[in-house]
Tab-separated table of C-alpha atoms and ligand atoms in Angstrom:
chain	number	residue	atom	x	y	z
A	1	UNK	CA	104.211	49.838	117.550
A	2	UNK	CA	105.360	46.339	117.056
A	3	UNK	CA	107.014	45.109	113.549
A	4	UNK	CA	106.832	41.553	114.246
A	5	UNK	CA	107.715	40.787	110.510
A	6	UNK	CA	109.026	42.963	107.414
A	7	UNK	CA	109.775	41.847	103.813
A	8	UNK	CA	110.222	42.897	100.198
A	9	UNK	CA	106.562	42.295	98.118
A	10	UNK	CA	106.628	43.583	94.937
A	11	UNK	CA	108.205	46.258	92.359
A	12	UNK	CA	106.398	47.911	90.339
A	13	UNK	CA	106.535	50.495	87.681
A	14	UNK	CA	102.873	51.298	87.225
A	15	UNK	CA	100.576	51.998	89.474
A	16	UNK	CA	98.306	49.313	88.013
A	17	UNK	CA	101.075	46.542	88.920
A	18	UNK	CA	100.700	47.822	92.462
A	19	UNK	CA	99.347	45.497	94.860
A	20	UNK	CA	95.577	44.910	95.363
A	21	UNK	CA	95.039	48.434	97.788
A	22	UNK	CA	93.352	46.141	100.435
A	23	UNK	CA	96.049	47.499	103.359
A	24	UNK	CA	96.991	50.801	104.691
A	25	UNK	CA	100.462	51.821	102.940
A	26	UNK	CA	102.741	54.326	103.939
A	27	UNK	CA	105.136	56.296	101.203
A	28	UNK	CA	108.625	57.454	101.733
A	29	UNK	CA	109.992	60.348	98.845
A	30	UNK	CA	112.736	63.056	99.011
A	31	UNK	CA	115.879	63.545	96.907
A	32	UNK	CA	117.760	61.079	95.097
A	33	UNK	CA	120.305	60.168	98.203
A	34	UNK	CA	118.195	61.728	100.714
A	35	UNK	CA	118.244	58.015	102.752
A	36	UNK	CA	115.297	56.735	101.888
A	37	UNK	CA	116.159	53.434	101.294
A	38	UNK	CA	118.372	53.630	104.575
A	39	UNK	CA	115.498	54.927	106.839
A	40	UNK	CA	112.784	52.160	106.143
A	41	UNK	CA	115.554	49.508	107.080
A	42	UNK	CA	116.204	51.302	110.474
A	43	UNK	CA	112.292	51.315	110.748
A	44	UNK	CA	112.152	47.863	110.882
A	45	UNK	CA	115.000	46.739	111.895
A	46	UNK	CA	116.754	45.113	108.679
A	47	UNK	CA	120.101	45.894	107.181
A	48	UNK	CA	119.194	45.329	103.433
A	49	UNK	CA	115.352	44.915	103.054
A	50	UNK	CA	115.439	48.486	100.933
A	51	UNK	CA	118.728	48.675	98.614
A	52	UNK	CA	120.251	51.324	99.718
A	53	UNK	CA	123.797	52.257	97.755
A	54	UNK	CA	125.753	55.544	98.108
A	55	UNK	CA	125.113	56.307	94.487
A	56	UNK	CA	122.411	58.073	93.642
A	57	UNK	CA	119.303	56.954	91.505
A	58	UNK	CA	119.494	53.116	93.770
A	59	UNK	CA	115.097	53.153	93.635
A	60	UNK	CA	114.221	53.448	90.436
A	61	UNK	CA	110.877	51.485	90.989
A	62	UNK	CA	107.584	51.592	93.298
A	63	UNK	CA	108.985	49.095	95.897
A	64	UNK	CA	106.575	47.581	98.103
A	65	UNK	CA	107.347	45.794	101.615
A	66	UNK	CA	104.739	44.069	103.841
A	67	UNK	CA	104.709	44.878	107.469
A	68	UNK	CA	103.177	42.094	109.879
A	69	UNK	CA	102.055	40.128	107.050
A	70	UNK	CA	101.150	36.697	109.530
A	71	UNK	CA	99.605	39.408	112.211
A	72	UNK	CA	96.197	40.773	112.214
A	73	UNK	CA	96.913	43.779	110.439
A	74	UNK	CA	99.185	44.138	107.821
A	75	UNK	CA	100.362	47.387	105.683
A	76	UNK	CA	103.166	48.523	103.135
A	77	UNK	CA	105.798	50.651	103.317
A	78	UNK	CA	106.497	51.883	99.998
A	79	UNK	CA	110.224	52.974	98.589
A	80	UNK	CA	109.709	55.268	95.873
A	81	UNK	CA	112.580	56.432	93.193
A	82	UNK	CA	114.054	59.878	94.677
A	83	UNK	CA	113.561	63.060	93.009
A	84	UNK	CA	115.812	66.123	91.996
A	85	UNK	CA	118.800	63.569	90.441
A	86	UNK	CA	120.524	65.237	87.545
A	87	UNK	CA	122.857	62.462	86.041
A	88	UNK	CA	119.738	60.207	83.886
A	89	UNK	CA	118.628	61.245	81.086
A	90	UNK	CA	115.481	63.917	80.711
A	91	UNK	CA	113.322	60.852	79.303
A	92	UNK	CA	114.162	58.728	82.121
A	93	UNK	CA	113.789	60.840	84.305
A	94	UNK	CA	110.267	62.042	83.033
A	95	UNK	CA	109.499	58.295	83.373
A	96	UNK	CA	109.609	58.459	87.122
A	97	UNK	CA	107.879	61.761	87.268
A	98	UNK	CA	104.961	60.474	85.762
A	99	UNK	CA	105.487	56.815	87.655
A	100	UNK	CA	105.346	58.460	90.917
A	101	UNK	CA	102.514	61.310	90.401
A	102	UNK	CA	100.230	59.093	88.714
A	103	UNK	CA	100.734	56.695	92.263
A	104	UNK	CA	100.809	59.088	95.088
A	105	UNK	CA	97.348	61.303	93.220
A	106	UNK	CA	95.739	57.974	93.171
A	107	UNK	CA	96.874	55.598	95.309
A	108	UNK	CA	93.549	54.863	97.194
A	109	UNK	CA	95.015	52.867	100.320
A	110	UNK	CA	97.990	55.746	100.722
A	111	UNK	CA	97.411	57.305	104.130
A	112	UNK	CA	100.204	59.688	104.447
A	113	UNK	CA	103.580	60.259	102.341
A	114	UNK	CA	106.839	60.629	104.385
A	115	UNK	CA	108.727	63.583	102.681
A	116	UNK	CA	112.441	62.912	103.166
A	117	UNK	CA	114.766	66.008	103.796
A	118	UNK	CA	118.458	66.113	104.423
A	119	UNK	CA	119.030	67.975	107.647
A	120	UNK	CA	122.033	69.045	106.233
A	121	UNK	CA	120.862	71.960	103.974
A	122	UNK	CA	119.156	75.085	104.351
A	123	UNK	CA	115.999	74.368	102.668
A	124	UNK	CA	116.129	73.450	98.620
A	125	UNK	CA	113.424	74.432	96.029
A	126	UNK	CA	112.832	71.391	95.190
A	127	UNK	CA	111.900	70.095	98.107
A	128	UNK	CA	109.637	72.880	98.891
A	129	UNK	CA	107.628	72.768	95.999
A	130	UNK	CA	107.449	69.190	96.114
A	131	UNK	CA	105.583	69.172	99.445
A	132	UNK	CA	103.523	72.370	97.546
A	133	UNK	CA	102.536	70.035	94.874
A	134	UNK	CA	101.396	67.080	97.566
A	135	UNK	CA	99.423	69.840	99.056
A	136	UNK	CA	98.001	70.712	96.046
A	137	UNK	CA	96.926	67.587	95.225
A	138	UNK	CA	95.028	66.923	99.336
A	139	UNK	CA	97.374	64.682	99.770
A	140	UNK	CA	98.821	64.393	103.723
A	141	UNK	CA	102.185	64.305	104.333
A	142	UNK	CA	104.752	64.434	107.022
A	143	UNK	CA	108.112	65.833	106.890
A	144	UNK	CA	111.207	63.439	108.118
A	145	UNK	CA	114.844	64.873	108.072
A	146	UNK	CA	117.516	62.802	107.833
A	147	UNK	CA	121.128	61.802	108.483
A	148	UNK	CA	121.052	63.823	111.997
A	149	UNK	CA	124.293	61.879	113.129
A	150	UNK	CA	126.031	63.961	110.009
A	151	UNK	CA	125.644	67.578	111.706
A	152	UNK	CA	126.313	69.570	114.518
A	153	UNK	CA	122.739	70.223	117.170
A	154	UNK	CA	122.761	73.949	115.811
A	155	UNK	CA	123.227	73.698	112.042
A	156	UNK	CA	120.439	71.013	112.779
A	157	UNK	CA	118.442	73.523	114.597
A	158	UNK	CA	118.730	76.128	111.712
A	159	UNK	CA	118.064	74.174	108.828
A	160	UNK	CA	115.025	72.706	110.723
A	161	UNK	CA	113.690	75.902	111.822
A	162	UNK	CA	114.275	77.485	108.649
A	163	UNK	CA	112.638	74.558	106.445
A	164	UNK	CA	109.687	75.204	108.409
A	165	UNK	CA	109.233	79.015	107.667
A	166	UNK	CA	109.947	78.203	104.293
A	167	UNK	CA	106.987	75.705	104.678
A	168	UNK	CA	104.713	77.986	106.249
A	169	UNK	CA	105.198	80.695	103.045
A	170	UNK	CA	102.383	78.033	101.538
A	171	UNK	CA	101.001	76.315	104.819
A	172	UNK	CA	98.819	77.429	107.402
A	173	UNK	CA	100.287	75.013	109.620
A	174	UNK	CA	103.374	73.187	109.592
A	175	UNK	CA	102.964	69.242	108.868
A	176	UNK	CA	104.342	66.657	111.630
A	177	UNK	CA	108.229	66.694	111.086
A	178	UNK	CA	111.157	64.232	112.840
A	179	UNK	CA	113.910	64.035	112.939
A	180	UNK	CA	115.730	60.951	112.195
A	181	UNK	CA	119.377	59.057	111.903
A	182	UNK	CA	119.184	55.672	110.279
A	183	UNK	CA	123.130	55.337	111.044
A	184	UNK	CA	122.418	55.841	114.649
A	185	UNK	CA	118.496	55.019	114.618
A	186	UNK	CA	117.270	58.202	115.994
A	187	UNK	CA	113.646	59.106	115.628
A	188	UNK	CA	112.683	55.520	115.304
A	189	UNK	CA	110.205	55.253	118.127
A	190	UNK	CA	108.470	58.877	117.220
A	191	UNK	CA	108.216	57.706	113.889
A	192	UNK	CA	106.519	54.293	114.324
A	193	UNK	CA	104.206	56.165	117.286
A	194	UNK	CA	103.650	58.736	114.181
A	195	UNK	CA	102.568	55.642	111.446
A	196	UNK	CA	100.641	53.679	114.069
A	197	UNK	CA	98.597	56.608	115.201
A	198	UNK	CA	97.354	57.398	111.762
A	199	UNK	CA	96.093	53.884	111.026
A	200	UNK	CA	94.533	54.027	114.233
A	201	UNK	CA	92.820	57.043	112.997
A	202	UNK	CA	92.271	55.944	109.100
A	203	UNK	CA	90.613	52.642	111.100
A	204	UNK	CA	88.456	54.923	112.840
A	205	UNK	CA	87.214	56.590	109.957
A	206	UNK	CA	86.387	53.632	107.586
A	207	UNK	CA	84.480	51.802	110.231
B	1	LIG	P1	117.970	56.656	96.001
B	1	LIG	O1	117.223	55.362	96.074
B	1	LIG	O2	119.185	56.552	95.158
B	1	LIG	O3	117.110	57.809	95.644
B	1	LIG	O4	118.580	56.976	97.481
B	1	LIG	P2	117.898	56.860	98.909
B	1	LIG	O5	117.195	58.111	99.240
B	1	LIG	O6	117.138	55.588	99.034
B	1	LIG	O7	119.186	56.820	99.866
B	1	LIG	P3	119.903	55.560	100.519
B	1	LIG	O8	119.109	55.032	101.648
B	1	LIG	O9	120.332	54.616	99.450
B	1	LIG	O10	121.164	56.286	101.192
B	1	LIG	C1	122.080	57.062	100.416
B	1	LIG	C2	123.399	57.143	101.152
B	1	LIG	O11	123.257	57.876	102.380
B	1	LIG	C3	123.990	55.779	101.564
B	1	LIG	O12	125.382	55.836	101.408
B	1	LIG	C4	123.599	55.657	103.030
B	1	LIG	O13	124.480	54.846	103.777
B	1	LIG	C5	123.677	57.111	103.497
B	1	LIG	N1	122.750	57.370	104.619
B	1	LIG	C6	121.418	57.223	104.627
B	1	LIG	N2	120.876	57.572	105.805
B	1	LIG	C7	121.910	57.938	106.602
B	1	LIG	C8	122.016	58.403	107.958
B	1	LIG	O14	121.042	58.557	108.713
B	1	LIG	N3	123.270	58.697	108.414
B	1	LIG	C9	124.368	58.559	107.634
B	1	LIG	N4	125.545	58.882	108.163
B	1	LIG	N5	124.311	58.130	106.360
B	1	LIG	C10	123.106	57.822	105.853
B	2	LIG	MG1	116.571	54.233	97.600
């Protein structure tokens, strides 16, 4: 898939400040520091679209971006604050909880949520029961795991492989999963192929 264009829209902190849904919109969530930020610039090809930073907490927002906003069809990427970061305070961080359910249970024009996981780790709780919780709610979601350039091929193998039998406690089937550096742009192809596909199908559907 082609991104002919890519810039920053709009932040938001409701979900009624959210742009009109009239596009197809794509989320990206994990842990605070999980490279969320990182991997929608290496989607489209921009050093500092997202903010990235190596603190954690950067995205404290819903941060939409327009894709091909001159071209025919249009859609968002969304940046969403990460999850799972201890250092803000318990209201704060409640703040976001709420931000973010109240989008992704409701969020009419969301076609799929990207769940960000460091490929680093075996698999954490919280990242389980966060995908447990999307599929709880009917909500689709994929599975990306990040910062591949940071590990060896057979740590990556194991944490992968392990992730997904921790998955498939809850799952019948395990969701679509890449894997992805944004430091050496790995994945990025699969990835857009993965995005394009389901618009192509979402079109499909609402014809
Ligand atoms: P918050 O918005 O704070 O939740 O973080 P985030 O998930 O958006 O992470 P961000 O993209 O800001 O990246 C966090 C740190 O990880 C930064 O220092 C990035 O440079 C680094 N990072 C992200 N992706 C990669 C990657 O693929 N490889 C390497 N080596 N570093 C990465
Ligand atoms: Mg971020």
């Amino acid at each position: 898939m082609q991104i002919k264009s890519a810039e920053f829209f709009k932040s938001s902190s409701l979900l009624s400040q959210c742009p009109a849904p009239d596009k197809p919109e794509f989320a990206f969530i994990g842990r605070s520091n999980v490279g969320k930020s990182s991997l929608i610039n290496m989607l489209v090809n921009k050093k500092n679209m997202a903010k990235t930073s190596a603190t954690p907490g950067k995205t404290r927002l819903i941060n939409h971006f327009i894709i091909n906003a001159e071209e025919k069809r249009p859609w968002y990427l969304v940046d969403l604050p990460g999850y799972g970061y201890a250092k803000i305070a318990k209201t704060e961080r409640g703040k976001w909880e709420k931000m973010t359910e109240e989008y992704l249970s409701k969020r009419e024009n969301l076609l799929c949520t990207m769940v960000l996981v460091d490929v680093r780790h075996e698999p954490q709780k919280i990242d389980i029961e966060f995908c447990v919780r999307l599929g709880e709610l009917g909500l689709p979601f994929a599975i990306v795991f990040t910062k591949a350039d940071k590990e060896k091929p057979k740590a990556i193998e194991r944490n992968v492989s392990a992730f997904c039998n921790a998955l498939l406690e809850y799952f019948s089937d395990m969701p679509n999963y890449f894997l992805t550096s944004a430091e050496k742009k790995t994945g990025r192809e699969d990835l857009l192929n993965f995005l394009n596909n389901v618009m192509m199908e979402w079109k499909k559907q609402s014809k």
